[in-house]
N, C-alpha and C. Protein backbone atom coordinates (compact mmCIF):
# COMPACT_ATOMS: atom_id res chain seq x y z
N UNK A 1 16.95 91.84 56.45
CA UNK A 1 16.36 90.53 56.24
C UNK A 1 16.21 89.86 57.60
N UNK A 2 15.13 89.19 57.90
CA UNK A 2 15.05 88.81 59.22
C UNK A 2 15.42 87.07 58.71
N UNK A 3 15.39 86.43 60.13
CA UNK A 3 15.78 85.26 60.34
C UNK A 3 15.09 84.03 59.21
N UNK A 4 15.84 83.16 58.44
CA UNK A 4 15.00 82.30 57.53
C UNK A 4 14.14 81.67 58.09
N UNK A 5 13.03 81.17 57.59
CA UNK A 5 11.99 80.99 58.38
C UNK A 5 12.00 79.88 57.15
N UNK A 6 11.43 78.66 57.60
CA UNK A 6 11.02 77.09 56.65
C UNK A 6 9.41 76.50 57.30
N UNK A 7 8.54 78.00 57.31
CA UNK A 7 7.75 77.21 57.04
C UNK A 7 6.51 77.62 56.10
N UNK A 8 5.60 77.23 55.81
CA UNK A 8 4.93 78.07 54.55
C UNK A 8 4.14 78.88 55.01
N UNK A 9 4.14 80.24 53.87
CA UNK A 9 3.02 81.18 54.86
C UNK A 9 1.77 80.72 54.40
N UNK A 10 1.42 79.80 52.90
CA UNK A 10 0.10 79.68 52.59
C UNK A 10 -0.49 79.11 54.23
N UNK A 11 0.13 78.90 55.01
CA UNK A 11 -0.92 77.97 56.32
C UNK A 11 -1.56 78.88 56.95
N UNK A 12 -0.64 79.92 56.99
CA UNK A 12 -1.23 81.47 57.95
C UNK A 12 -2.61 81.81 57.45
N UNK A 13 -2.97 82.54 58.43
CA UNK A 13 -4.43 83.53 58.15
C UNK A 13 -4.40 84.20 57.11
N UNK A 14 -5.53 84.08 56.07
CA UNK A 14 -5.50 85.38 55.19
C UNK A 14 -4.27 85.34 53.88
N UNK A 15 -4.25 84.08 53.89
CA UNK A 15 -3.02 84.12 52.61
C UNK A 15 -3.64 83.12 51.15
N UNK A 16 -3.29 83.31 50.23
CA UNK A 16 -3.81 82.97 49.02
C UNK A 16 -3.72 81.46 48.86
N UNK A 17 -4.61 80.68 49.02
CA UNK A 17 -4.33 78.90 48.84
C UNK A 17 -5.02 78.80 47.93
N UNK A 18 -4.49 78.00 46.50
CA UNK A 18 -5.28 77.82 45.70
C UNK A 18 -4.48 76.26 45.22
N UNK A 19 -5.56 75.71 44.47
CA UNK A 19 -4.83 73.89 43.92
C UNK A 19 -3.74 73.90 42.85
N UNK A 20 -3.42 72.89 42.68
CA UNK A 20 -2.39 72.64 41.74
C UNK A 20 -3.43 73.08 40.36
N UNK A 21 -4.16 72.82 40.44
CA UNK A 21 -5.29 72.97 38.88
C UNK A 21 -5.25 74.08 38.68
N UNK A 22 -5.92 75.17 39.82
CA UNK A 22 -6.23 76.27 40.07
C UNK A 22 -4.93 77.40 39.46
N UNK A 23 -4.06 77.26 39.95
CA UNK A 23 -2.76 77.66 39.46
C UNK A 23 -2.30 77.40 37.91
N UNK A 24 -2.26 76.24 37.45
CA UNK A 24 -2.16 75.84 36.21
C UNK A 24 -3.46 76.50 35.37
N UNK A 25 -4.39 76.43 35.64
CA UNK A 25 -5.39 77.46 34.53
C UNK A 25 -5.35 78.95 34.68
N UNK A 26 -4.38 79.56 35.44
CA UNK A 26 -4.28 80.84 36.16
C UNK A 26 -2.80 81.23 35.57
N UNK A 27 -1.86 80.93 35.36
CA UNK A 27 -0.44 80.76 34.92
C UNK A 27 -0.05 79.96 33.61
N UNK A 28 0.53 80.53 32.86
CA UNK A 28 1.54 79.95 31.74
C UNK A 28 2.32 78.64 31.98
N UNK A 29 2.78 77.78 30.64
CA UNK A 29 3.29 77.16 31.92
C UNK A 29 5.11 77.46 32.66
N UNK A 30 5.23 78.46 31.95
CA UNK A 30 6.80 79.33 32.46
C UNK A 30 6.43 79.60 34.00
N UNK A 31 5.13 80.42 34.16
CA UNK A 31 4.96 81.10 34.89
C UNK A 31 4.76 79.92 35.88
N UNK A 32 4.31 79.06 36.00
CA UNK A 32 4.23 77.93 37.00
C UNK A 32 5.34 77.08 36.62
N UNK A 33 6.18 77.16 36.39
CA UNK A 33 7.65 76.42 36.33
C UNK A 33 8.16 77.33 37.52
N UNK A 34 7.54 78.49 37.10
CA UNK A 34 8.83 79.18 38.41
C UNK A 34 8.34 79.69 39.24
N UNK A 35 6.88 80.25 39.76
CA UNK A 35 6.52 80.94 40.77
C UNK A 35 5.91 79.68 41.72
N UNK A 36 5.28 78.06 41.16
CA UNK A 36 4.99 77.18 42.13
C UNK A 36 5.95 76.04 41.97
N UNK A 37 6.69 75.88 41.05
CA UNK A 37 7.91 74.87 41.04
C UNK A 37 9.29 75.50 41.48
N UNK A 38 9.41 76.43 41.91
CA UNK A 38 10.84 77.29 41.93
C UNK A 38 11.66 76.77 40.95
N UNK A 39 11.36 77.46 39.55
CA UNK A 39 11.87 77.08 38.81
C UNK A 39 12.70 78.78 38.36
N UNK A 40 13.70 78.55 36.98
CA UNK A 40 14.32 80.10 37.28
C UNK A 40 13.71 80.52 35.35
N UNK A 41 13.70 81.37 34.99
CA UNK A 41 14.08 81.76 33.57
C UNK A 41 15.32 82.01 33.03
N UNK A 42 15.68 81.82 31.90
CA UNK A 42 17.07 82.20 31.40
C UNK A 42 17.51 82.96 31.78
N UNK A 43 18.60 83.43 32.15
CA UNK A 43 19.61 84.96 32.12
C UNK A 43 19.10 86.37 31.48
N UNK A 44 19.18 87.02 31.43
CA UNK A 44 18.88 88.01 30.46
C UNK A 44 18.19 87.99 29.53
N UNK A 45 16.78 87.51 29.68
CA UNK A 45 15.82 87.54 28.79
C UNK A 45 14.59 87.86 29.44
N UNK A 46 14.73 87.76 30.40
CA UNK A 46 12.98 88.74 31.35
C UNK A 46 12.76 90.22 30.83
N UNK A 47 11.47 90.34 31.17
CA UNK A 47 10.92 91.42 31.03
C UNK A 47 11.30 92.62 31.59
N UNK A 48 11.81 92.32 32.85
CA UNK A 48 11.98 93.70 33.83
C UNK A 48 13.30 93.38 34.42
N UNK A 49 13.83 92.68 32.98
CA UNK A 49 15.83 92.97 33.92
C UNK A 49 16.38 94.19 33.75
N UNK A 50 15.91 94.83 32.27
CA UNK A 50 16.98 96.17 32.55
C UNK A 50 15.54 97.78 32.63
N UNK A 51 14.64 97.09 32.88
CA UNK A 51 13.51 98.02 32.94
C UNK A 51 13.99 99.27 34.11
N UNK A 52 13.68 100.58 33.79
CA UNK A 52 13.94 102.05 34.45
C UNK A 52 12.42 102.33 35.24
N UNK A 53 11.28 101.55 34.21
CA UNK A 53 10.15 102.01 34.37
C UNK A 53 10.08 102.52 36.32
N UNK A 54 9.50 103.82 36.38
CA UNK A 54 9.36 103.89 37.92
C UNK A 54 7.82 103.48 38.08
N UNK A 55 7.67 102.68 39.59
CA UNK A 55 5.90 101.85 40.05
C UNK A 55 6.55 101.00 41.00
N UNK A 56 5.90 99.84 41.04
CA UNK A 56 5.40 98.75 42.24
C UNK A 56 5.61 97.88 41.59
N UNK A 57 6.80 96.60 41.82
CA UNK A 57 6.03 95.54 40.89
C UNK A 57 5.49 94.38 42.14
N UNK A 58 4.64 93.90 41.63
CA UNK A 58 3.90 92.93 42.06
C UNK A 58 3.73 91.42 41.99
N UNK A 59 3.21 90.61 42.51
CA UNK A 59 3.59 89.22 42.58
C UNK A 59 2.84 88.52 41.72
N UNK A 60 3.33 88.31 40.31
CA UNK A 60 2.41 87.70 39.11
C UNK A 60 0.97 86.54 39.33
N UNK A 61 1.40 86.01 40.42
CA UNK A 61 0.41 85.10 41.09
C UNK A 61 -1.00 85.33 41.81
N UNK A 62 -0.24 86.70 42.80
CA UNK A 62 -1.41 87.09 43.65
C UNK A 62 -1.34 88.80 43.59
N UNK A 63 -0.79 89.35 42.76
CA UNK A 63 -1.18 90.72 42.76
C UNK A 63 -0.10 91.10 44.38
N UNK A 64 0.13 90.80 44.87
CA UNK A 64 0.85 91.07 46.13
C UNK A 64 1.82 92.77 45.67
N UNK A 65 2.08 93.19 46.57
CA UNK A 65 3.21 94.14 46.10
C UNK A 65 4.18 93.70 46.63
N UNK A 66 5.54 94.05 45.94
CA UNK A 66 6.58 93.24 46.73
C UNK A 66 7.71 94.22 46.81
N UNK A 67 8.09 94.83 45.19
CA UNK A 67 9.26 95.81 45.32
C UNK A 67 8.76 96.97 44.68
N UNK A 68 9.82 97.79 45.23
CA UNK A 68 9.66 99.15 44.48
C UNK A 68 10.44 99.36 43.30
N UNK A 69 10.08 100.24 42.54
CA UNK A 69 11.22 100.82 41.38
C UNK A 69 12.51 101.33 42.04
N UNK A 70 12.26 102.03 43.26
CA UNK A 70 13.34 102.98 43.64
C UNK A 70 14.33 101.87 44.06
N UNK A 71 14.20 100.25 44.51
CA UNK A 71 14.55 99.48 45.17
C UNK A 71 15.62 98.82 44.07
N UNK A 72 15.36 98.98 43.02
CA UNK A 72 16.08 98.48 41.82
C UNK A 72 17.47 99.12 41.96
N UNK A 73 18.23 98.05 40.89
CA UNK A 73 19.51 98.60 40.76
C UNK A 73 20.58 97.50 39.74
N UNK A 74 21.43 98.05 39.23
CA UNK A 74 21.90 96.58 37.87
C UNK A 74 23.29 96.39 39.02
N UNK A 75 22.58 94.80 38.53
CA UNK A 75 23.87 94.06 39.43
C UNK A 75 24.16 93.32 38.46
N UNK A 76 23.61 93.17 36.91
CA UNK A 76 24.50 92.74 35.64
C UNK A 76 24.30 91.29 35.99
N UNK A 77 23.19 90.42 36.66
CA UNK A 77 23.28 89.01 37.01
C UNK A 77 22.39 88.36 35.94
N UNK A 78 21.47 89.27 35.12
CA UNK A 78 20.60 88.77 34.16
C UNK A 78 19.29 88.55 34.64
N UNK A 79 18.98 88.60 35.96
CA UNK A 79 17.50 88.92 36.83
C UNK A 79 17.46 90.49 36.59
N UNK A 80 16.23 90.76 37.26
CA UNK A 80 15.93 91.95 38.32
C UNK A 80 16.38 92.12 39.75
N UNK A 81 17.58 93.07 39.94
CA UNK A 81 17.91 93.02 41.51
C UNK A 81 17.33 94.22 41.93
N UNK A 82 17.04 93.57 43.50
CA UNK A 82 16.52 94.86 43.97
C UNK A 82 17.25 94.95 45.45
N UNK A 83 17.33 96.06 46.17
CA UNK A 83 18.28 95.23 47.42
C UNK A 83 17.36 95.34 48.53
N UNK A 84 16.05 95.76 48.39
CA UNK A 84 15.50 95.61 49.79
C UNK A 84 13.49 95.22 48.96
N UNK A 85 12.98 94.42 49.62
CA UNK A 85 11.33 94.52 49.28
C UNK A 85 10.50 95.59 50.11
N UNK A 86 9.81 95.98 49.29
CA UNK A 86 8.61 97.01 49.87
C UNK A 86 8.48 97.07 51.21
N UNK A 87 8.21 95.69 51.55
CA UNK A 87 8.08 96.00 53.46
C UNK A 87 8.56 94.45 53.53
N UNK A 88 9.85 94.45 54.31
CA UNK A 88 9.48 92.49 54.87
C UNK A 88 8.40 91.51 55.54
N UNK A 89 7.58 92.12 55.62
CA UNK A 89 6.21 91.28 56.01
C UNK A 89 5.76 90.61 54.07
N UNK A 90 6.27 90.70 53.39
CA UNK A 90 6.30 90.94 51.70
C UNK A 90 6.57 89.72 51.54
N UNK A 91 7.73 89.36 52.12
CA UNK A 91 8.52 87.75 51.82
C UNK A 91 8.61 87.16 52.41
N UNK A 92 9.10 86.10 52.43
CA UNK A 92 9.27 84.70 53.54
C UNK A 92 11.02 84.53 52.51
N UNK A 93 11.58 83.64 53.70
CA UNK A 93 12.85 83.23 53.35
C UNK A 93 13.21 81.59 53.73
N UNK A 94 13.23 81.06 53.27
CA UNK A 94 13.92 79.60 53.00
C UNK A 94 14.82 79.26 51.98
N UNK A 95 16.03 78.38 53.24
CA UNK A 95 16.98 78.00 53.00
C UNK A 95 16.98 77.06 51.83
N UNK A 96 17.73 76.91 50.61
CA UNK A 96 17.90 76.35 49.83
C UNK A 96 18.98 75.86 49.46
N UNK A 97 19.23 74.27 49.53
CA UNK A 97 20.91 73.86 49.30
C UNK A 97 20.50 72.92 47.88
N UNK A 98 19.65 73.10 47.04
CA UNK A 98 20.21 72.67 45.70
C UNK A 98 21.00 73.58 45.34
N UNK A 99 21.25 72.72 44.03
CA UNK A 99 22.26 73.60 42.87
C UNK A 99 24.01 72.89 43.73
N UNK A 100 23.78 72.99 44.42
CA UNK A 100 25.00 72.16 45.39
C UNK A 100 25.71 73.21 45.95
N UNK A 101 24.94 74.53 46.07
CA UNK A 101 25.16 75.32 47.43
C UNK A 101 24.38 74.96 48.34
N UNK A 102 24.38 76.60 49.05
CA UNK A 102 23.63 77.15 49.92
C UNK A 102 23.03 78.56 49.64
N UNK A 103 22.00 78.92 49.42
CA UNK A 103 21.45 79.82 49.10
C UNK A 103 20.00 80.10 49.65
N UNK A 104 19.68 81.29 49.64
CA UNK A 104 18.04 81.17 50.66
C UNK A 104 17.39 81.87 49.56
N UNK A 105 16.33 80.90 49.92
CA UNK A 105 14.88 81.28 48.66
C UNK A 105 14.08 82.09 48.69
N UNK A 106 13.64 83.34 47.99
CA UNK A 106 12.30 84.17 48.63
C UNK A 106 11.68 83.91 48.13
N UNK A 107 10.09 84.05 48.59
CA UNK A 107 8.94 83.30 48.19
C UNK A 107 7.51 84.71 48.76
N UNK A 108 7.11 84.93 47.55
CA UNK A 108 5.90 85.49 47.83
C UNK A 108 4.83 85.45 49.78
N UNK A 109 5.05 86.06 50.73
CA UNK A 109 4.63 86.04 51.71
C UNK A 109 3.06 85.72 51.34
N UNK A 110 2.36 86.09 50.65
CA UNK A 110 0.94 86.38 50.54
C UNK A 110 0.54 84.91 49.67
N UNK A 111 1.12 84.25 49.09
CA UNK A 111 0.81 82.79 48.09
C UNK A 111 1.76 81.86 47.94
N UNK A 112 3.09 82.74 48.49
CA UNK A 112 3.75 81.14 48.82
C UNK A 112 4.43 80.84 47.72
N UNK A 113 4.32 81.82 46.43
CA UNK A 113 5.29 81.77 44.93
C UNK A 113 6.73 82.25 45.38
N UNK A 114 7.51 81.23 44.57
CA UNK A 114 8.59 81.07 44.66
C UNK A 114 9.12 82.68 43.19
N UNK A 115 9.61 83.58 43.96
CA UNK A 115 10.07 84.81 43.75
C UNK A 115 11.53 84.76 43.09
N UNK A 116 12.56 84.34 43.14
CA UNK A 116 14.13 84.15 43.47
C UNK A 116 15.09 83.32 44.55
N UNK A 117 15.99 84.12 44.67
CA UNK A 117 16.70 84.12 46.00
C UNK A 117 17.79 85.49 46.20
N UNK A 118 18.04 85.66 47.40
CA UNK A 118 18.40 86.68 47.91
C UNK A 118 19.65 86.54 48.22
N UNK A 119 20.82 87.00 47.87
CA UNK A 119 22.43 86.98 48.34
C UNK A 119 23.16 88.27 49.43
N UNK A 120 23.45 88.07 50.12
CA UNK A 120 24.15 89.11 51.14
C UNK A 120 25.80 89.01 50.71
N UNK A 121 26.42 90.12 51.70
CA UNK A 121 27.25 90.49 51.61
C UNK A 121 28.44 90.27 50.32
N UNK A 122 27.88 90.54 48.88
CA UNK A 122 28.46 90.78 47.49
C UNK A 122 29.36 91.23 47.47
N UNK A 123 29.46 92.53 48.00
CA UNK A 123 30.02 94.21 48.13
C UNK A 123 29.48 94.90 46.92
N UNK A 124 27.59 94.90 47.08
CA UNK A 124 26.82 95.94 46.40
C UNK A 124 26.76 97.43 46.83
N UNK A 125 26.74 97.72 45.73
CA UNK A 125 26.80 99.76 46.57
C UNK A 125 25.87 99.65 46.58
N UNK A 126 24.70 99.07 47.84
CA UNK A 126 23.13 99.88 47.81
C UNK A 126 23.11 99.77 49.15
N UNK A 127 21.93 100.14 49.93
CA UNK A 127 21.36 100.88 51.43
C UNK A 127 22.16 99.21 51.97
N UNK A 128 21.73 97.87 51.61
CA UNK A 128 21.50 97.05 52.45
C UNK A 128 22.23 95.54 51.88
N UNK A 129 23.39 96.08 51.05
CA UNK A 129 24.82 95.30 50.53
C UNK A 129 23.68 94.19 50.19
N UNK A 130 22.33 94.10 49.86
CA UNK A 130 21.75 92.56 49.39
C UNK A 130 21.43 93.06 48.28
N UNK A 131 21.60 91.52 47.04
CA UNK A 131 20.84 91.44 46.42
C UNK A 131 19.88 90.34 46.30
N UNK A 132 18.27 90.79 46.06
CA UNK A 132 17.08 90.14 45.62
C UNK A 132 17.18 89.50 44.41
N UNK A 133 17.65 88.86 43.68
CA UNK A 133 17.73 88.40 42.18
C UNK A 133 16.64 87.62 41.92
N UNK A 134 15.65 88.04 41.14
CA UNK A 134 14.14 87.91 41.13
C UNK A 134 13.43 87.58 39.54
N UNK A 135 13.21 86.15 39.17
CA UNK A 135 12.60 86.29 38.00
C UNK A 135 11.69 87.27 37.52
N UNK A 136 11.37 87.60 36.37
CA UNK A 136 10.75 88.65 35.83
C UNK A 136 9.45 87.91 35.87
N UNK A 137 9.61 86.89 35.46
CA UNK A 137 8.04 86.14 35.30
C UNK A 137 7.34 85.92 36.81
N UNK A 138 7.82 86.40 37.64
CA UNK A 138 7.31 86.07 39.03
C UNK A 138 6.72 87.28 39.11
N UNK A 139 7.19 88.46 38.31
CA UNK A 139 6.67 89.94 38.68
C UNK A 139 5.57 90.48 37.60
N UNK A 140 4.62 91.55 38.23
CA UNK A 140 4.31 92.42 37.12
C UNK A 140 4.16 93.89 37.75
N UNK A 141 4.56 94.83 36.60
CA UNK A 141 4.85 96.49 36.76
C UNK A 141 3.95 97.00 37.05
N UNK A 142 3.67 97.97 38.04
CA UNK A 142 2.57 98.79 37.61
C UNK A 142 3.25 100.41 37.93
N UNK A 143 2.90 100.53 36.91
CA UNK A 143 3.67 101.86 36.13
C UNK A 143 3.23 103.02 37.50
N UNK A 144 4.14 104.00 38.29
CA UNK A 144 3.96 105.08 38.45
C UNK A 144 3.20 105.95 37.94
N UNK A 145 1.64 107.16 38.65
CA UNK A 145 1.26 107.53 38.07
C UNK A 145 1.97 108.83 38.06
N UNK A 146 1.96 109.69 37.63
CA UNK A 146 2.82 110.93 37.35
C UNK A 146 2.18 112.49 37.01
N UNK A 147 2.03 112.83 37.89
CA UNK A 147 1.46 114.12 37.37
C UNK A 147 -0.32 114.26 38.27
N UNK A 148 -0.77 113.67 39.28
CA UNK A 148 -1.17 113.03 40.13
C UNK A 148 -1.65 114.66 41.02
């Protein structure tokens, strides 16, 4: 994970800006509770918390790719954890002290959707001791093709 960074990537070159309208006729309104309000979904009720499926999932907003299947792993938190994203050019990280911690936020690099947040040093058995804890509604699968 590189250094938190607080500022938005929608400003950068080449990244997805669209209006508050634009988004709302494009998204549910779950799905814009949580990918442009950083909002969370219940515990254990997403789509792709205990999913095996092997693919890419992607950033419900902008099609982005973000994680892999292989990246997955049950950390039993009631998200999707994953402990590393596809490539870190993928995410942006900002610091987040609601809730009345401290916790850092990941956010879609490519649109600026609010993804989860990311926790270090747990003591996870995976490559990179993090976990990604990632609404389901922020993601969508795209299935591995197989036999290719």
């Amino acid at each position: 994970m590189t250094d938190i960074e607080n500022t938005s990537p929608a400003a950068q070159v080449g990244k997805v800006v669209k209006s508050e309208s634009e988004w709302r006729a494009q998204l549910s309104p779950l799905e814009y509770k949580v990918l442009r309000e950083a909002g969370t979904e219940r515990p254990f009720t997403g789509k792709y918390t205990d999913t095996k499926t092997e693919g890419i999932y992607r950033c419900r907003a902008c099609n982005a790719e973000l994680f892999r299947s292989t990246q997955k792993f049950e950390s039993h938190c009631g998200w999707p954890s994953f402990f590393a994203p596809l490539a870190e050019d993928r995410v942006v990280y900002i610091e987040d002290s609601s809730m009345f911690m401290k916790r850092v936020e990941v956010r879609c690099a490519k649109c600026d959707s609010h993804l989860g947040h990311v926790f270090t040093g747990e003591g996870y058995d995976t490559p990179t001791d993090m976990r990604y804890c990632i609404n389901s509604v922020s993601l969508t699968l795209e299935p591995a093709e197989h036999g290719k």
